C-alpha positions as a Python dict, from the first residue, in 0.01 Angstrom:
ca = {
    (1, 'M'): (0, 0, 0),
    (2, 'V'): (257, -10, 280),
    (3, 'E'): (503, 184, 66),
    (4, 'A'): (242, 450, -10),
    (5, 'V'): (212, 558, 354),
    (6, 'R'): (586, 631, 360),
    (7, 'Y'): (522, 967, 195),
    (8, 'D'): (300, 1254, 306),
    (9, 'P'): (13, 1270, 54),
    (10, 'G'): (2, 1646, 105),
    (11, 'L'): (349, 1702, -41),
    (12, 'N'): (379, 1866, -379),
    (13, 'W'): (604, 1630, -575),
    (14, 'Q'): (785, 1734, -891),
    (15, 'V'): (1002, 1535, -1128),
    (16, 'L'): (1324, 1635, -1302),
    (17, 'E'): (1418, 1423, -1602),
    (18, 'S'): (1769, 1344, -1724),
    (19, 'P'): (1883, 1099, -1996),
    (20, 'H'): (1868, 794, -1767),
    (21, 'F'): (1692, 909, -1448),
    (22, 'L'): (1369, 1056, -1314),
    (23, 'V'): (1446, 1254, -998),
    (24, 'Y'): (1143, 1303, -772),
    (25, 'F'): (1161, 1585, -519),
    (26, 'S'): (930, 1773, -287),
    (27, 'M'): (874, 2145, -342),
    (28, 'A'): (820, 2188, 32),
    (29, 'Q'): (1192, 2240, 92),
    (30, 'N'): (1269, 2411, -242),
    (31, 'N'): (1478, 2115, -355),
    (32, 'E'): (1474, 2187, -729),
    (33, 'Q'): (1837, 2301, -743),
    (34, 'L'): (1942, 2003, -534),
    (35, 'A'): (1746, 1773, -765),
    (36, 'Q'): (1949, 1900, -1060),
    (37, 'Q'): (2267, 1825, -864),
    (38, 'V'): (2140, 1473, -792),
    (39, 'A'): (2063, 1419, -1161),
    (40, 'N'): (2409, 1539, -1266),
    (41, 'I'): (2581, 1313, -1013),
    (42, 'A'): (2362, 1019, -1113),
    (43, 'E'): (2447, 1059, -1482),
    (44, 'E'): (2819, 1079, -1403),
    (45, 'T'): (2792, 768, -1185),
    (46, 'Y'): (2590, 587, -1452),
    (47, 'Q'): (2878, 624, -1697),
    (48, 'Q'): (3146, 529, -1442),
    (49, 'V'): (2979, 214, -1310),
    (50, 'N'): (2853, 87, -1645),
    (51, 'T'): (3199, 133, -1793),
    (52, 'Q'): (3347, -61, -1501),
    (53, 'L'): (3099, -347, -1534),
    (54, 'G'): (3135, -353, -1911),
    (55, 'S'): (2773, -285, -1995),
    (56, 'P'): (2727, 81, -2100),
    (57, 'D'): (2369, 139, -2218),
    (58, 'K'): (2316, -238, -2236),
    (59, 'H'): (1964, -195, -2105),
    (60, 'H'): (1886, 140, -2265),
    (61, 'H'): (1544, 10, -2364),
    (62, 'L'): (1431, -10, -2003),
    (63, 'Q'): (1236, 267, -1838),
    (64, 'K'): (1437, 535, -1663),
    (65, 'I'): (1558, 482, -1309),
    (66, 'A'): (1357, 664, -1042),
    (67, 'I'): (1545, 853, -772),
    (68, 'I'): (1328, 968, -482),
    (69, 'M'): (1478, 1244, -268),
    (70, 'E'): (1363, 1205, 92),
    (71, 'D'): (1401, 1504, 322),
    (72, 'F'): (1198, 1376, 617),
    (73, 'S'): (1455, 1148, 784),
    (74, 'D'): (1721, 1226, 1043),
    (75, 'Y'): (1928, 929, 928),
    (76, 'A'): (2179, 909, 644),
    (77, 'L'): (2036, 626, 437),
    (78, 'G'): (2009, 500, 84),
    (79, 'F'): (1811, 216, -68),
    (80, 'A'): (1799, 57, -413),
    (81, 'T'): (1581, -207, -571),
    (82, 'S'): (1537, -350, -920),
    (83, 'L'): (1201, -513, -847),
    (84, 'P'): (939, -447, -958),
    (85, 'H'): (1097, -128, -1094),
    (86, 'R'): (1441, 27, -1066),
    (87, 'V'): (1421, 274, -778),
    (88, 'I'): (1677, 454, -562),
    (89, 'R'): (1572, 630, -243),
    (90, 'L'): (1808, 894, -106),
    (91, 'S'): (1807, 1052, 237),
    (92, 'L'): (1921, 1414, 208),
    (93, 'T'): (2056, 1399, 563),
    (94, 'A'): (2433, 1368, 552),
    (95, 'P'): (2600, 1131, 803),
    (96, 'T'): (2752, 1275, 1116),
    (97, 'A'): (3112, 1233, 1225),
    (98, 'K'): (2993, 975, 1479),
    (99, 'S'): (2832, 755, 1217),
    (100, 'F'): (3114, 753, 962),
    (101, 'D'): (3482, 839, 946),
    (102, 'M'): (3517, 834, 571),
    (103, 'K'): (3623, 1191, 493),
    (104, 'F'): (3378, 1223, 206),
    (105, 'I'): (3344, 1550, 16),
    (106, 'S'): (2994, 1481, -119),
    (107, 'W'): (2744, 1261, 63),
    (108, 'L'): (2524, 1261, -246),
    (109, 'K'): (2805, 1136, -470),
    (110, 'M'): (2893, 860, -225),
    (111, 'V'): (2540, 733, -164),
    (112, 'I'): (2439, 755, -531),
    (113, 'T'): (2752, 561, -625),
    (114, 'H'): (2670, 290, -371),
    (115, 'E'): (2304, 255, -466),
    (116, 'Y'): (2352, 280, -842),
    (117, 'T'): (2620, 9, -820),
    (118, 'H'): (2348, -220, -685),
    (119, 'I'): (2117, -132, -975),
    (120, 'A'): (2385, -190, -1240),
    (121, 'H'): (2510, -505, -1067),
    (122, 'F'): (2161, -656, -1068),
    (123, 'E'): (2108, -558, -1433),
    (124, 'M'): (2398, -779, -1546),
    (125, 'T'): (2312, -1084, -1755),
    (126, 'S'): (2519, -1304, -1983),
    (127, 'G'): (2459, -1594, -2220),
    (128, 'P'): (2141, -1785, -2132),
    (129, 'T'): (2032, -1535, -1867),
    (130, 'T'): (2026, -1258, -2130),
    (131, 'A'): (1778, -1463, -2331),
    (132, 'L'): (1576, -1537, -2017),
    (133, 'R'): (1573, -1166, -1927),
    (134, 'A'): (1425, -1090, -2269),
    (135, 'L'): (1158, -1352, -2202),
    (136, 'F'): (1073, -1290, -1836),
    (137, 'G'): (1177, -927, -1798),
    (138, 'Q'): (1306, -740, -1495),
    (139, 'I'): (1227, -1019, -1250),
    (140, 'L'): (1539, -1204, -1366),
    (141, 'T'): (1829, -1061, -1162),
    (142, 'P'): (2085, -1343, -1122),
    (143, 'N'): (2346, -1137, -936),
    (144, 'A'): (2095, -1078, -658),
    (145, 'L'): (2166, -1443, -567),
    (146, 'Q'): (2530, -1369, -484),
    (147, 'P'): (2635, -1374, -118),
    (148, 'M'): (2568, -1040, 47),
    (149, 'W'): (2936, -982, 119),
    (150, 'S'): (2992, -972, -258),
    (151, 'I'): (2688, -754, -331),
    (152, 'E'): (2755, -500, -56),
    (153, 'G'): (3131, -536, -93),
    (154, 'L'): (3122, -418, -455),
    (155, 'A'): (2899, -122, -368),
    (156, 'V'): (3118, -14, -75),
    (157, 'Y'): (3432, -69, -285),
    (158, 'N'): (3292, 168, -547),
    (159, 'E'): (3226, 434, -284),
    (160, 'T'): (3602, 478, -264),
    (161, 'N'): (3676, 374, -621),
    (162, 'F'): (3470, 657, -770),
    (163, 'T'): (3480, 919, -493),
    (164, 'T'): (3739, 1076, -265),
    (165, 'G'): (3599, 905, 45),
    (166, 'G'): (3371, 613, 119),
    (167, 'R'): (3390, 335, 373),
    (168, 'G'): (3693, 190, 196),
    (169, 'V'): (3899, 459, 370),
    (170, 'D'): (3703, 449, 697),
    (171, 'S'): (3959, 388, 971),
    (172, 'R'): (3696, 219, 1185),
    (173, 'Y'): (3633, -49, 925),
    (174, 'D'): (4004, -121, 930),
    (175, 'M'): (4002, -126, 1310),
    (176, 'Y'): (3710, -372, 1323),
    (177, 'L'): (3894, -621, 1102),
    (178, 'R'): (4224, -584, 1290),
    (179, 'M'): (4059, -638, 1627),
    (180, 'A'): (3860, -937, 1499),
    (181, 'T'): (4188, -1092, 1385),
    (182, 'L'): (4373, -1015, 1708),
    (183, 'E'): (4089, -1153, 1922),
    (184, 'N'): (4041, -1461, 1701),
    (185, 'Q'): (3684, -1358, 1621),
    (186, 'F'): (3718, -1322, 1244),
    (187, 'N'): (3387, -1416, 1083),
    (188, 'T'): (3366, -1694, 826),
    (189, 'L'): (3230, -1657, 472),
    (190, 'D'): (2914, -1839, 578),
    (191, 'Q'): (2860, -1585, 856),
    (192, 'I'): (2890, -1283, 628),
    (193, 'K'): (2683, -1402, 334),
    (194, 'G'): (2370, -1246, 487),
    (195, 'Y'): (2256, -980, 734),
    (196, 'Y'): (2158, -1226, 1004),
    (197, 'L'): (2459, -1229, 1241),
    (198, 'T'): (2337, -1194, 1600),
    (199, 'T'): (2681, -1104, 1736),
    (200, 'W'): (2909, -814, 1653),
    (201, 'P'): (2926, -675, 1386),
    (202, 'D'): (2568, -789, 1327),
    (203, 'G'): (2412, -683, 996),
    (204, 'T'): (2708, -465, 901),
    (205, 'A'): (2930, -771, 848),
    (206, 'P'): (2868, -794, 469),
    (207, 'Y'): (2973, -430, 434),
    (208, 'I'): (3285, -449, 652),
    (209, 'Y'): (3417, -782, 531),
    (210, 'G'): (3280, -749, 179),
    (211, 'Q'): (3461, -425, 105),
    (212, 'S'): (3786, -573, 234),
    (213, 'L'): (3748, -889, 24),
    (214, 'I'): (3658, -704, -297),
    (215, 'H'): (3943, -458, -241),
    (216, 'F'): (4182, -751, -186),
    (217, 'I'): (4074, -920, -509),
    (218, 'A'): (4109, -594, -703),
    (219, 'Q'): (4455, -525, -561),
    (220, 'K'): (4594, -878, -591),
    (221, 'Y'): (4429, -1005, -909),
    (222, 'G'): (4303, -687, -1078),
    (223, 'E'): (3968, -513, -1089),
    (224, 'D'): (3886, -706, -1405),
    (225, 'K'): (3863, -1019, -1187),
    (226, 'V'): (3608, -848, -962),
    (227, 'V'): (3396, -781, -1269),
    (228, 'A'): (3462, -1131, -1406),
    (229, 'L'): (3318, -1286, -1089),
    (230, 'S'): (2984, -1119, -1150),
    (231, 'K'): (2985, -1181, -1525),
    (232, 'I'): (3050, -1553, -1477),
    (233, 'F'): (2803, -1584, -1191),
    (234, 'C'): (2521, -1410, -1376),
    (235, 'E'): (2575, -1647, -1670),
    (236, 'Y'): (2578, -1963, -1455),
    (237, 'P'): (2404, -1872, -1126),
    (238, 'Y'): (2284, -2231, -1079),
    (239, 'L'): (2648, -2348, -1047),
    (240, 'G'): (2707, -2133, -740),
    (241, 'F'): (2945, -1855, -643),
    (242, 'N'): (3239, -2089, -585),
    (243, 'Y'): (3222, -2187, -952),
    (244, 'A'): (3255, -1821, -1051),
    (245, 'V'): (3556, -1781, -821),
    (246, 'R'): (3726, -2085, -974),
    (247, 'R'): (3657, -1967, -1329),
    (248, 'A'): (3767, -1609, -1265),
    (249, 'M'): (4074, -1664, -1048),
    (250, 'G'): (4149, -2037, -1043),
    (251, 'L'): (4089, -2051, -669),
    (252, 'N'): (3859, -2230, -430),
    (253, 'L'): (3635, -1985, -246),
    (254, 'K'): (3778, -2087, 92),
    (255, 'E'): (4130, -2006, -24),
}
């Protein structure tokens, strides 16, 4: 009910269908051509991210992913959820120079990459969790139990991995980490595992630190280890994230 009031009931909504997505757009702003662009980018991203995570078309039997194009916000935002259905919401408002310094060519490509990474990440199952997914359905999303620095870190990492920009090349993110180190205010893993920090950098900590950590793992140990972390965790989520780190890289999480 609360979600329903988000959208003007007077809008004339249309849907554009692609192999894996349903793109919903309002005719009020003549967004049909833009909807086709969104669908094309989403299909390209679908192939890139699923190939990276090693699960192309693994869940082809599921209903198509809904993408809702929102043209009523002044903020550059994206949102993704797998529960109860797989939905991505996209703000068509591109970020300003003051909000990001990422030198992106396409805002749509960047935000779709980020949000679809969440969808694909949460779709991952392995071993016993694959059997449980077949039994209980979409509600079983083991990777959603990972620390937020890992969840957001992978999505931000892919912004740069699959586009020409993204926050991975944002000079301000680099500056934040350098200044935190110089001023001895570097946040701990416990502090960045959620959005609840009440001091700087507040809820952006999982994004800033997470991207840096995932990038470090990919550079030092290989991107296959980044993927291995999630594959191991989604198979044994009850053993904790540190277990996945030990299995994937032979390290203790605090190392």
